[in-house]
Coordinates of C-alpha atoms in Angstrom, one line a residue:
Chain A
M1 CA -78.2 -29.1 -21.2
E2 CA -77.6 -29.1 -17.4
E3 CA -74.0 -29.8 -17.9
K4 CA -73.7 -26.9 -20.3
Q5 CA -75.2 -24.6 -17.7
K6 CA -72.9 -25.9 -15.1
G7 CA -70.0 -25.3 -17.4
K8 CA -71.2 -21.7 -17.9
Q9 CA -71.6 -21.2 -14.2
K10 CA -68.0 -22.4 -13.6
E11 CA -66.7 -20.0 -16.2
K12 CA -68.7 -17.3 -14.5
M13 CA -67.2 -18.3 -11.1
V14 CA -63.7 -18.0 -12.5
D15 CA -64.5 -14.7 -14.0
R16 CA -65.8 -13.4 -10.7
R17 CA -62.7 -14.5 -8.9
T18 CA -60.4 -13.0 -11.4
F19 CA -62.4 -9.8 -11.3
I20 CA -62.2 -9.5 -7.5
R21 CA -58.6 -10.4 -7.5
T22 CA -57.7 -7.8 -10.1
G23 CA -59.9 -5.2 -8.4
V24 CA -58.2 -5.8 -5.1
Q25 CA -54.8 -5.7 -6.7
V26 CA -55.5 -2.4 -8.3
S27 CA -56.9 -1.0 -5.1
I28 CA -53.8 -2.1 -3.1
V29 CA -51.6 -0.5 -5.7
V30 CA -53.7 2.7 -5.5
G31 CA -53.7 2.5 -1.7
L32 CA -49.9 2.0 -1.4
G33 CA -49.3 4.7 -4.0
G34 CA -51.6 7.1 -2.2
L35 CA -49.9 6.4 1.1
T36 CA -46.5 6.9 -0.5
A37 CA -47.6 10.2 -2.0
L38 CA -49.0 11.4 1.4
V39 CA -45.9 10.3 3.3
A40 CA -43.4 11.3 0.6
R41 CA -44.2 15.0 1.2
R42 CA -42.8 14.4 4.7
T43 CA -39.6 12.8 3.7
G44 CA -36.4 14.5 4.2
S45 CA -33.6 14.4 1.7
G46 CA -31.1 13.4 4.3
E47 CA -30.9 11.1 7.2
Y48 CA -31.7 12.1 10.8
V49 CA -29.9 11.3 14.0
W50 CA -30.7 11.5 17.7
Q51 CA -29.2 14.3 19.7
L52 CA -29.8 15.8 23.1
D53 CA -30.1 19.5 23.7
P54 CA -27.7 20.5 26.5
A55 CA -29.9 23.5 27.3
K56 CA -32.8 21.2 28.2
C57 CA -30.7 18.6 29.9
T58 CA -31.1 18.2 33.7
Q59 CA -28.2 15.7 34.1
C60 CA -30.5 13.1 35.6
G61 CA -28.1 10.3 34.8
R62 CA -30.5 8.3 32.6
C63 CA -28.3 8.7 29.5
A64 CA -25.9 6.3 31.2
T65 CA -28.5 3.7 32.0
S66 CA -31.1 3.9 29.3
C67 CA -29.0 3.5 26.1
V68 CA -29.2 0.1 24.4
K69 CA -25.4 0.2 24.2
T70 CA -23.2 -0.5 27.2
P71 CA -21.5 1.8 27.9
S72 CA -23.8 4.4 26.6
A73 CA -23.3 6.3 23.3
V74 CA -23.8 9.5 25.2
K75 CA -20.5 11.0 26.4
C76 CA -19.4 14.1 28.1
V77 CA -17.9 16.4 25.5
H78 CA -15.5 19.1 26.5
V79 CA -15.9 22.4 24.7
Y80 CA -12.4 23.7 25.3
A81 CA -13.3 27.1 23.9
M82 CA -15.6 27.7 26.8
C83 CA -13.5 26.3 29.6
G84 CA -12.1 28.6 32.3
Y85 CA -9.2 26.1 33.0
C86 CA -10.0 26.5 36.7
D87 CA -7.8 25.0 39.4
L88 CA -10.9 24.3 41.4
C89 CA -13.0 22.6 38.7
G90 CA -16.6 22.0 39.6
G91 CA -16.7 19.2 37.1
Y92 CA -13.6 17.4 38.3
F93 CA -13.7 17.7 42.1
L94 CA -16.2 16.5 44.6
P95 CA -17.8 19.5 46.4
E96 CA -16.3 18.6 49.8
T97 CA -12.8 18.3 48.4
K98 CA -10.2 20.0 50.6
T99 CA -6.9 19.4 48.7
L100 CA -6.9 20.0 45.0
N101 CA -5.0 17.0 43.8
T102 CA -5.8 14.0 41.5
G103 CA -6.6 11.7 44.4
A104 CA -9.4 9.3 43.6
E105 CA -11.2 10.4 46.8
N106 CA -11.4 13.9 45.3
Q107 CA -12.8 13.0 41.9
L108 CA -16.4 13.5 41.0
C109 CA -16.2 11.2 38.0
P110 CA -17.2 7.6 39.0
T111 CA -14.9 6.1 36.3
K112 CA -12.0 8.6 36.5
A113 CA -12.6 9.5 32.9
I114 CA -11.4 13.1 33.3
K115 CA -7.7 13.7 33.0
R116 CA -6.4 16.9 34.8
T117 CA -3.2 18.3 33.2
Y118 CA -1.2 21.2 34.6
I119 CA -0.8 24.0 31.9
E120 CA 0.6 27.0 33.8
D121 CA -0.2 28.6 37.1
P122 CA -3.1 28.5 38.0
F123 CA -4.6 26.8 35.0
F124 CA -5.4 23.1 34.4
E125 CA -6.7 21.4 31.3
Y126 CA -9.4 18.8 31.6
T127 CA -9.7 16.0 29.0
I128 CA -12.4 13.4 28.7
D129 CA -11.3 9.8 28.1
E130 CA -14.3 8.6 26.1
E131 CA -13.3 5.0 26.5
L132 CA -14.0 5.4 30.2
C133 CA -16.9 7.9 30.1
I134 CA -20.3 6.4 30.8
G135 CA -22.3 9.6 30.1
C136 CA -23.7 9.9 33.7
G137 CA -23.5 13.7 33.5
K138 CA -22.2 14.2 37.1
C139 CA -19.3 16.4 35.8
V140 CA -21.7 18.2 33.5
K141 CA -23.8 19.1 36.5
G142 CA -20.8 20.2 38.5
C143 CA -19.4 22.3 35.7
G144 CA -22.8 23.9 35.0
A145 CA -23.4 24.7 38.7
F146 CA -20.0 26.2 39.5
G147 CA -18.2 26.8 36.3
N148 CA -18.7 27.9 32.7
G149 CA -20.7 24.9 31.5
S150 CA -18.1 23.8 29.1
L151 CA -18.7 20.1 29.8
Q152 CA -21.8 19.0 27.9
L153 CA -23.5 15.7 27.3
Q154 CA -23.8 14.7 23.7
V155 CA -24.7 11.6 21.7
R156 CA -21.5 10.5 20.1
Q157 CA -22.6 9.8 16.6
N158 CA -19.8 7.4 15.8
L159 CA -21.0 5.2 18.7
C160 CA -24.8 5.7 18.3
D161 CA -26.7 2.9 16.6
N162 CA -29.4 5.5 15.6
C163 CA -32.2 3.2 16.8
N164 CA -35.6 3.9 15.3
E165 CA -36.9 4.4 18.8
C166 CA -34.1 5.9 21.0
S167 CA -34.6 4.3 24.4
I168 CA -32.9 7.3 26.1
A169 CA -35.3 9.7 24.4
R170 CA -38.1 7.6 25.7
N171 CA -36.8 7.8 29.3
C172 CA -35.5 11.4 29.2
P173 CA -37.5 13.3 31.8
S174 CA -36.9 16.7 30.2
G175 CA -37.6 15.9 26.6
A176 CA -34.1 17.0 25.6
Y177 CA -33.8 14.4 22.8
S178 CA -34.9 15.0 19.3
R179 CA -34.1 13.9 15.7
I180 CA -31.8 16.4 14.0
P181 CA -30.4 16.4 10.5
A182 CA -27.4 14.2 10.1
G183 CA -25.5 17.0 8.4
R184 CA -25.3 19.0 11.7
P185 CA -25.3 16.2 14.2
Y186 CA -24.3 18.1 17.4
L187 CA -26.1 20.6 19.6
L188 CA -23.3 22.1 21.6
K189 CA -23.9 25.4 23.3
G190 CA -21.4 28.3 23.2
F191 CA -21.4 31.8 24.6
G192 CA -23.5 34.5 22.9
K193 CA -20.7 36.2 21.2
E194 CA -18.2 33.4 20.8
K195 CA -20.6 31.2 19.0
L196 CA -18.9 27.9 18.4
D197 CA -18.4 27.2 14.8
I198 CA -18.1 23.5 15.2
T199 CA -21.6 22.1 14.6
Chain B
M1 CA -25.0 55.5 49.5
K2 CA -22.0 53.7 48.0
K3 CA -23.0 50.6 49.8
G4 CA -26.5 50.9 48.4
I5 CA -25.2 51.1 44.8
A6 CA -22.8 48.2 45.3
L7 CA -25.6 46.1 46.7
T8 CA -27.9 47.0 43.8
I9 CA -25.2 46.1 41.3
L10 CA -24.6 42.8 43.2
A11 CA -28.3 42.1 43.3
L12 CA -28.6 42.8 39.5
L13 CA -25.7 40.5 38.8
F14 CA -27.2 37.8 41.0
A15 CA -30.5 38.2 39.1
W16 CA -28.7 37.9 35.8
Q17 CA -27.2 34.7 37.1
M18 CA -30.6 33.4 38.0
I19 CA -32.0 34.1 34.6
S20 CA -29.4 32.3 32.5
T21 CA -28.2 29.4 34.5
F22 CA -26.7 27.7 31.5
A23 CA -23.4 28.4 30.0
I24 CA -22.4 31.6 31.9
Q25 CA -18.8 32.7 31.5
R26 CA -18.1 32.8 35.2
F27 CA -14.5 32.4 34.6
P28 CA -13.1 34.0 31.4
K29 CA -10.9 31.9 29.3
P30 CA -7.4 32.6 30.4
E31 CA -4.7 34.0 28.2
F32 CA -1.9 31.5 28.3
E33 CA 1.7 32.7 28.4
S34 CA 3.2 29.3 27.9
G35 CA 2.1 29.1 24.3
Y36 CA -0.6 26.5 25.1
I37 CA -3.0 26.0 22.2
T38 CA -6.6 25.2 23.0
P39 CA -7.3 21.7 21.6
E40 CA -10.2 21.3 19.3
T41 CA -13.4 19.6 20.4
L42 CA -13.7 16.5 18.3
L43 CA -17.1 15.8 16.8
P44 CA -17.1 12.4 15.0
S45 CA -19.7 12.1 12.2
P46 CA -22.5 9.7 12.1
R47 CA -22.7 6.8 9.7
A48 CA -22.2 8.0 6.1
E49 CA -25.4 8.6 4.2
I50 CA -24.1 6.6 1.3
L51 CA -24.3 3.5 3.5
E52 CA -28.0 4.2 4.0
V53 CA -28.4 4.1 0.3
L54 CA -26.4 0.8 0.3
D55 CA -29.0 -0.6 2.8
V56 CA -31.8 0.2 0.4
A57 CA -29.8 -1.3 -2.5
V58 CA -29.1 -4.5 -0.5
L59 CA -32.8 -4.7 0.4
L60 CA -33.9 -4.5 -3.2
L61 CA -31.2 -6.9 -4.4
A62 CA -32.0 -9.4 -1.7
L63 CA -35.7 -9.2 -2.5
S64 CA -35.1 -9.7 -6.2
V65 CA -32.7 -12.6 -5.7
V66 CA -34.9 -14.4 -3.2
T67 CA -37.9 -13.9 -5.4
W68 CA -35.9 -15.4 -8.3
A69 CA -34.8 -18.3 -6.1
V70 CA -38.3 -19.1 -5.0
L71 CA -40.2 -18.7 -8.2
K72 CA -37.7 -19.4 -11.0
R73 CA -35.0 -21.6 -9.5
R74 CA -37.4 -23.2 -7.1
S75 CA -34.5 -23.9 -4.8
R76 CA -34.9 -24.1 -1.0
N77 CA -31.1 -24.4 -0.7
L78 CA -30.6 -21.0 -2.4
V79 CA -33.4 -19.4 -0.3
F80 CA -31.6 -20.7 2.8
W81 CA -28.3 -19.2 1.9
I82 CA -29.9 -15.8 1.1
S83 CA -31.6 -15.8 4.4
V84 CA -28.3 -16.5 6.1
F85 CA -26.9 -13.5 4.3
S86 CA -29.9 -11.3 5.3
L87 CA -29.5 -12.4 8.9
A88 CA -25.8 -11.5 8.8
Y89 CA -26.4 -8.1 7.0
F90 CA -29.7 -6.8 8.3
G91 CA -29.4 -8.6 11.6
F92 CA -25.9 -8.7 12.9
Y93 CA -24.3 -6.0 10.8
R94 CA -27.1 -3.4 10.8
E95 CA -28.2 -4.6 14.2
G96 CA -31.8 -5.0 13.2
C97 CA -32.3 -1.2 12.5
V98 CA -33.7 -0.1 9.9
C99 CA -36.4 -2.7 9.5
S100 CA -39.7 -3.0 7.6
I101 CA -41.6 -4.0 10.7
G102 CA -40.6 -1.0 12.6
A103 CA -41.1 1.2 9.6
I104 CA -44.9 0.9 10.1
Q105 CA -44.5 3.3 13.0
N106 CA -42.5 5.8 11.1
V107 CA -45.0 5.9 8.2
T108 CA -47.9 6.3 10.7
M109 CA -46.1 9.1 12.5
A110 CA -45.4 10.8 9.2
L111 CA -49.1 10.7 8.5
F112 CA -50.3 12.0 11.8
N113 CA -47.5 14.2 13.0
G114 CA -46.8 17.2 10.8
S115 CA -43.4 18.0 12.3
Y116 CA -42.0 14.5 11.9
I117 CA -39.7 14.0 8.9
I118 CA -39.4 10.4 7.7
P119 CA -36.1 9.4 6.0
W120 CA -36.8 8.3 2.5
T121 CA -34.9 5.0 3.1
V122 CA -37.4 4.1 5.8
L123 CA -40.3 4.7 3.4
V124 CA -38.6 2.4 0.9
F125 CA -38.1 -0.3 3.6
F126 CA -41.8 -0.1 4.3
M127 CA -43.1 -0.1 0.7
A128 CA -40.7 -2.4 -1.3
P129 CA -41.6 -5.6 0.5
L130 CA -45.3 -4.8 0.2
L131 CA -45.0 -4.3 -3.6
F132 CA -42.9 -7.4 -4.0
T133 CA -45.5 -9.3 -2.0
L134 CA -48.3 -8.0 -4.2
I135 CA -46.6 -9.4 -7.2
F136 CA -44.7 -12.5 -6.0
G137 CA -46.1 -13.4 -2.5
R138 CA -44.2 -13.2 0.8
T139 CA -40.7 -13.7 -0.5
F140 CA -39.6 -11.0 1.9
C141 CA -40.4 -13.3 4.8
A142 CA -38.7 -16.2 3.1
G143 CA -35.2 -14.7 3.0
V144 CA -34.9 -11.0 3.5
C145 CA -36.3 -10.3 7.0
P146 CA -33.6 -11.1 9.5
F147 CA -36.2 -12.0 12.2
G148 CA -37.7 -14.6 9.9
A149 CA -34.2 -15.9 8.9
L150 CA -33.2 -16.3 12.5
Q151 CA -36.3 -18.2 13.5
D152 CA -36.1 -20.3 10.3
L153 CA -32.6 -21.4 11.1
I154 CA -33.5 -22.6 14.6
S155 CA -36.8 -24.4 13.8
W156 CA -35.4 -27.7 14.8
Q157 CA -38.4 -30.0 15.5
P158 CA -41.4 -28.1 14.3
R159 CA -44.7 -29.4 15.6
T160 CA -48.2 -28.6 14.3
I161 CA -50.7 -27.0 16.5
G162 CA -53.8 -27.3 14.4
P163 CA -55.8 -24.8 12.4
R164 CA -58.1 -23.7 15.3
L165 CA -55.2 -22.7 17.6
N166 CA -53.4 -21.1 14.6
A167 CA -56.5 -18.9 13.9
V168 CA -56.9 -17.9 17.6
L169 CA -53.2 -17.0 18.0
G170 CA -53.3 -15.3 14.7
I171 CA -55.5 -12.5 16.2
I172 CA -52.5 -11.3 18.3
P173 CA -50.7 -9.6 15.4
Y174 CA -53.8 -7.6 14.5
I175 CA -54.1 -6.3 18.0
Y176 CA -50.3 -5.6 18.1
L177 CA -50.6 -3.8 14.8
G178 CA -53.5 -1.7 16.0
L179 CA -51.7 -0.8 19.2
A180 CA -48.5 0.1 17.3
V181 CA -50.4 2.4 15.0
L182 CA -52.3 4.0 17.9
Y183 CA -49.1 4.7 19.8
A184 CA -47.2 5.9 16.8
A185 CA -50.1 8.1 15.6
T186 CA -50.4 9.8 19.1
G187 CA -46.6 10.2 19.1
T188 CA -46.4 8.2 22.3
D189 CA -44.0 5.4 21.7
F190 CA -42.7 3.0 19.1
I191 CA -43.8 -0.2 20.8
I192 CA -42.7 -2.5 18.0
C193 CA -39.1 -1.4 18.5
R194 CA -39.5 -1.3 22.3
Y195 CA -40.6 -4.9 22.5
D196 CA -38.5 -6.2 19.7
P197 CA -37.2 -9.5 21.0
F198 CA -34.4 -10.2 18.5
V199 CA -32.7 -6.8 18.4
G200 CA -31.1 -7.7 21.7
I201 CA -29.7 -10.8 20.2
F202 CA -28.3 -9.0 17.2
R203 CA -26.7 -6.5 19.5
L204 CA -25.9 -9.0 22.2
N205 CA -27.2 -6.4 24.6
A206 CA -30.6 -6.1 26.1
T207 CA -32.5 -5.7 29.3
F208 CA -33.1 -8.8 31.3
G209 CA -36.8 -8.8 30.5
M210 CA -36.2 -8.6 26.7
F211 CA -33.6 -11.3 26.9
L212 CA -36.1 -13.5 28.7
F213 CA -38.7 -12.7 26.0
A214 CA -36.2 -13.5 23.3
G215 CA -35.2 -16.7 25.0
V216 CA -38.8 -17.9 25.4
L217 CA -39.4 -17.1 21.7
L218 CA -36.3 -18.9 20.5
L219 CA -36.8 -21.9 22.7
S220 CA -40.4 -22.2 21.6
G221 CA -39.1 -21.6 18.1
L222 CA -37.3 -24.9 18.3
F223 CA -40.6 -26.7 18.3
L224 CA -43.0 -24.2 16.9
A225 CA -41.7 -22.8 13.6
R226 CA -41.4 -19.0 13.4
P227 CA -43.5 -18.0 16.5
Y228 CA -42.8 -14.3 16.0
C229 CA -43.8 -14.2 12.4
R230 CA -47.0 -16.2 12.8
F231 CA -48.3 -14.9 16.1
L232 CA -46.8 -11.5 16.7
C233 CA -45.4 -9.8 13.6
P234 CA -47.6 -6.7 12.8
Y235 CA -46.0 -6.3 9.4
G236 CA -47.0 -9.9 8.7
V237 CA -50.7 -8.8 8.9
L238 CA -50.1 -6.4 6.0
L239 CA -48.1 -8.9 4.0
N240 CA -50.7 -11.6 4.6
W241 CA -53.5 -9.5 3.2
V242 CA -51.4 -8.2 0.2
S243 CA -50.1 -11.7 -0.5
R244 CA -53.7 -13.1 -0.8
F245 CA -54.0 -11.1 -4.0
S246 CA -50.5 -11.7 -5.2
K247 CA -50.1 -12.1 -9.0
Y248 CA -47.5 -14.9 -9.1
H249 CA -47.4 -16.9 -6.0
L250 CA -45.2 -19.9 -5.2
T251 CA -46.8 -23.2 -6.3
I252 CA -45.8 -26.5 -4.7
T253 CA -45.6 -28.3 -8.0
P254 CA -44.0 -26.8 -11.1
S255 CA -46.6 -28.2 -13.4
V256 CA -49.4 -30.7 -12.5
C257 CA -50.1 -32.1 -9.1
I258 CA -50.0 -35.9 -9.2
Q259 CA -51.6 -36.2 -5.8
C260 CA -48.7 -38.1 -4.3
R261 CA -49.2 -36.3 -0.9
L262 CA -45.5 -36.1 -0.3
C263 CA -45.7 -32.4 0.5
E264 CA -48.6 -32.8 2.8
D265 CA -46.6 -32.5 6.0
S266 CA -43.7 -30.6 4.6
C267 CA -44.8 -27.2 5.7
P268 CA -43.6 -26.3 9.3
Y269 CA -46.0 -23.3 9.2
E270 CA -49.1 -25.3 8.5
A271 CA -49.7 -23.2 5.4
I272 CA -50.5 -26.0 3.0
E273 CA -54.2 -26.3 2.1
K274 CA -55.3 -29.9 1.5
P275 CA -57.6 -30.8 -1.3
V276 CA -61.3 -30.5 -0.6
T277 CA -63.2 -32.4 -3.2
V278 CA -66.2 -33.8 -1.5
K279 CA -69.2 -31.5 -1.7
N280 CA -71.8 -31.7 1.0
P281 CA -74.9 -29.6 0.2
D282 CA -76.4 -30.0 3.7
S283 CA -73.3 -28.8 5.4
R284 CA -73.1 -25.9 2.8
K285 CA -76.5 -24.7 3.8
R286 CA -75.7 -24.7 7.4
M287 CA -72.4 -23.0 6.8
V288 CA -74.0 -20.3 4.7
R289 CA -76.4 -19.7 7.6
K290 CA -73.6 -19.5 10.1
F291 CA -71.6 -17.3 7.8
M292 CA -74.5 -14.8 7.4
L293 CA -75.0 -14.8 11.1
I294 CA -71.4 -13.8 11.7
V295 CA -71.4 -11.2 8.9
L296 CA -74.5 -9.7 10.5
L297 CA -73.0 -9.9 13.9
S298 CA -69.7 -8.2 12.8
P299 CA -71.0 -4.6 13.3
F300 CA -72.0 -5.7 16.8
F301 CA -68.4 -7.1 17.4
M302 CA -67.0 -3.8 16.2
L303 CA -69.3 -1.8 18.5
L304 CA -68.4 -4.0 21.4
G305 CA -64.7 -3.7 20.6
G306 CA -64.9 0.0 20.1
W307 CA -66.9 0.5 23.4
T308 CA -64.2 -1.6 25.2
G309 CA -61.4 0.4 23.6
S310 CA -62.9 3.7 24.4
H311 CA -63.4 2.6 28.0
I312 CA -59.8 1.6 28.5
H313 CA -58.4 4.6 26.7
E314 CA -57.1 6.1 29.9
S315 CA -55.1 3.0 30.6
L316 CA -53.8 3.0 27.1
A317 CA -52.8 6.6 27.3
R318 CA -50.8 6.0 30.5
V319 CA -48.0 4.8 28.3
N320 CA -47.6 8.5 27.3
G321 CA -45.1 10.3 29.4
K322 CA -47.0 13.6 29.5
V323 CA -50.2 11.8 30.7
R324 CA -48.2 10.1 33.4
M325 CA -46.7 13.5 34.4
A326 CA -50.1 15.1 34.6
E327 CA -51.4 12.3 36.7
E328 CA -48.4 12.5 39.0
I329 CA -49.1 16.2 39.6
L330 CA -52.9 15.7 40.1
H331 CA -52.6 12.7 42.3
P332 CA -49.3 12.8 44.0
K333 CA -50.4 10.5 46.8
R334 CA -50.5 7.5 44.5
I335 CA -46.7 7.2 44.8
A336 CA -46.5 8.0 48.4
G337 CA -43.4 7.2 50.4
Q338 CA -41.1 7.9 47.6
S339 CA -39.0 11.0 47.0
E340 CA -39.8 13.2 44.1
T341 CA -39.3 11.5 40.7
I342 CA -36.7 12.6 38.2
E343 CA -39.6 13.5 35.9
M344 CA -41.1 15.8 38.4
T345 CA -37.8 17.5 39.1
A346 CA -37.2 18.0 35.4
F347 CA -40.8 19.3 34.9
K348 CA -40.3 21.8 37.7
A349 CA -37.0 22.8 36.3
S350 CA -38.5 23.4 32.8
G351 CA -40.7 26.1 34.3
K352 CA -43.7 25.0 32.2
P353 CA -47.0 25.9 33.8
A354 CA -49.1 22.9 34.9
K355 CA -52.1 24.3 33.1
E356 CA -50.3 24.1 29.8
L357 CA -49.5 20.5 30.4
Y358 CA -53.1 19.7 31.4
A359 CA -54.3 21.3 28.1
E360 CA -51.9 19.2 26.2
V361 CA -52.9 16.0 28.1
T362 CA -56.6 16.7 27.5
G363 CA -55.8 16.7 23.7
I364 CA -53.8 13.5 24.0
L365 CA -56.6 11.8 26.0
R366 CA -59.1 12.9 23.3
E367 CA -56.9 11.3 20.7
F368 CA -56.7 8.1 22.7
Y369 CA -60.5 8.1 23.1
I370 CA -61.0 8.2 19.4
G371 CA -58.1 5.9 18.8
G372 CA -59.6 3.5 21.4
W373 CA -62.8 3.3 19.4
I374 CA -61.0 2.7 16.2
L375 CA -58.7 0.1 17.7
G376 CA -61.5 -1.7 19.3
G377 CA -63.6 -1.6 16.2
F378 CA -60.6 -2.9 14.2
V379 CA -60.1 -5.8 16.6
G380 CA -63.9 -6.6 16.5
L381 CA -63.8 -6.6 12.7
T382 CA -60.8 -8.9 12.8
I383 CA -62.4 -11.4 15.1
G384 CA -65.6 -11.3 12.9
G385 CA -63.6 -11.8 9.8
L386 CA -61.5 -14.6 11.1
L387 CA -64.7 -16.4 12.3
A388 CA -66.3 -15.9 9.0
G389 CA -63.2 -17.0 7.2
R390 CA -63.1 -20.3 9.1
L391 CA -66.5 -21.1 7.6
I392 CA -65.5 -20.7 4.0
T393 CA -64.5 -23.9 2.4
R394 CA -62.9 -23.5 -0.9
Y395 CA -63.1 -26.6 -3.1
R396 CA -59.7 -27.5 -4.6
T397 CA -58.3 -30.6 -6.1
D398 CA -54.6 -30.1 -5.5
F399 CA -52.4 -29.3 -2.5
E400 CA -51.9 -25.5 -2.5
P401 CA -50.1 -23.1 -0.3
N402 CA -52.3 -20.7 1.7
R403 CA -51.4 -17.5 0.0
G404 CA -51.9 -15.5 3.2
T405 CA -49.8 -17.5 5.6
C406 CA -47.3 -19.0 3.3
F407 CA -43.8 -17.5 3.8
S408 CA -42.6 -18.7 0.4
C409 CA -39.8 -20.6 2.1
A410 CA -39.9 -23.2 -0.7
R411 CA -39.5 -26.2 1.6
C412 CA -42.6 -27.9 0.0
V413 CA -41.0 -27.5 -3.4
D414 CA -38.2 -29.9 -2.4
Y415 CA -40.8 -32.5 -1.5
C416 CA -42.5 -32.4 -4.9
P417 CA -41.3 -35.2 -7.2
V418 CA -42.5 -33.4 -10.3
K419 CA -39.6 -31.6 -11.8
T420 CA -39.9 -30.2 -15.3
G421 CA -36.6 -29.6 -17.0
T422 CA -35.5 -26.2 -15.8
G423 CA -38.4 -26.1 -13.3
S424 CA -39.5 -22.7 -14.4
I425 CA -43.1 -21.5 -14.0
E426 CA -45.2 -19.5 -16.3
L427 CA -44.7 -15.8 -15.7

């Protein structure tokens, strides 16, 4: 008699465990499903990439040092359409430069990543060597202060690892970084009328 | 008169310059006579989106194959080679990003931040391992997660540290998870990614501090198997709980345990439960009393935790850049002797009134106050739960994997002498 009862109890025990297990399984499925449903409304059809807004950028120099990549995935991008082709380029020459030649002592760029080419009197073309550019933004500051602002810092999407948490974005003092749709991955600025049709 | 007009025009021009300091055509684009053609600005595209789909496909495939290897083939060898592949693909090729562990933060942010848009691939990376775990146990940890794979490869002379220390260190992932959710929900930071020790190894590039952290973890990993997975991984907390209720979990023996005890010390993660057959009614009574005490004390733990959390909410909030900024403006003397910080310069340049920032920071601080209560309560509940869990003795006759902590690596399977034909299990 006692044994029978024990046997019954054991059966009951198993039943209770299975019941709890199934119950929890179902609630986990419901929970995960609910979470998916809630989050799925916020999913985008495409991917997102990090980019900095040159209008917010203060050229503090952290793009060069904060990126997880060495050298940084942020480079100076030259928007030729905006360039004035100045002889005295604020992005190329140090402010105290006296003679406008390509001497190293005259160059603003710490890695000599800007190439100055004579086009015709008095115009010069400036080209960025992205292999050398470290994204420090010194030339961007110079060009923005004295020139047209045709030199702009941008995340080079072919170099960017697209980290989940962009460490430059975290350190950016002006909050210039944001995730933007991968379909239009650049935020270059052009003039009002001559809006650049490149992004 | 003329001079006056000229000066006014000049002043107006100057004012115009002051208004739009960005991208002003000070020097019009020259009209070249030499036939020079303006070069185009090259804009290289990001990684093709189809490759993101490939990542998801590889994830699902790897999960399926490793699950088959663990449950059907019961082959440690196969699991090992899949984990090598995952380490190569998700680790070194994808450089540790996108990962399921970090996806916790994206999902949290999508829940709390209306403007954040989560890529659907990240949602799949978060959900798929959880679903697989609910059905098959933590096979994701066994051979898909690159972090687990890396640590699994280097566990050279794993030592045991005992159940008590395991339980105490096991609280850390809960705190880490709580903090990660708090910081992601407030839109402050993704701390899991920020303090990710292995991503630096995958990229062969990290700060000195992170390399040091990775080095300590890997060196300790030689003697303590999978230290990150067991004592840090926040995603492991979720997998642990889901795996406890998994439908088909790895079993050590394919059919009947013959009590040979060969598998007893085979698990480097101390996840094998030994048989408990002797019943002691006296001890049971005492245990039940203790258990009840802890259950009754749990709300008190939660209150204590929540109170602590709410009291340190300002320290927690200091991780937030805006909070730091407001503090810097309000108490500039705290960083005396230094020139103006870059943040301050940028803030002044943005022209945002300080009052607006203060209002924003007040909101953030309120979020952290509530978050501090929840986080503290969660930690208190965890501690109560772990204490209560330590008191539960489940009677079992065979050696069984602990469904929560077992990584389904299938090492124990190799030790079991019972092999039935194809070695399949009942599904």
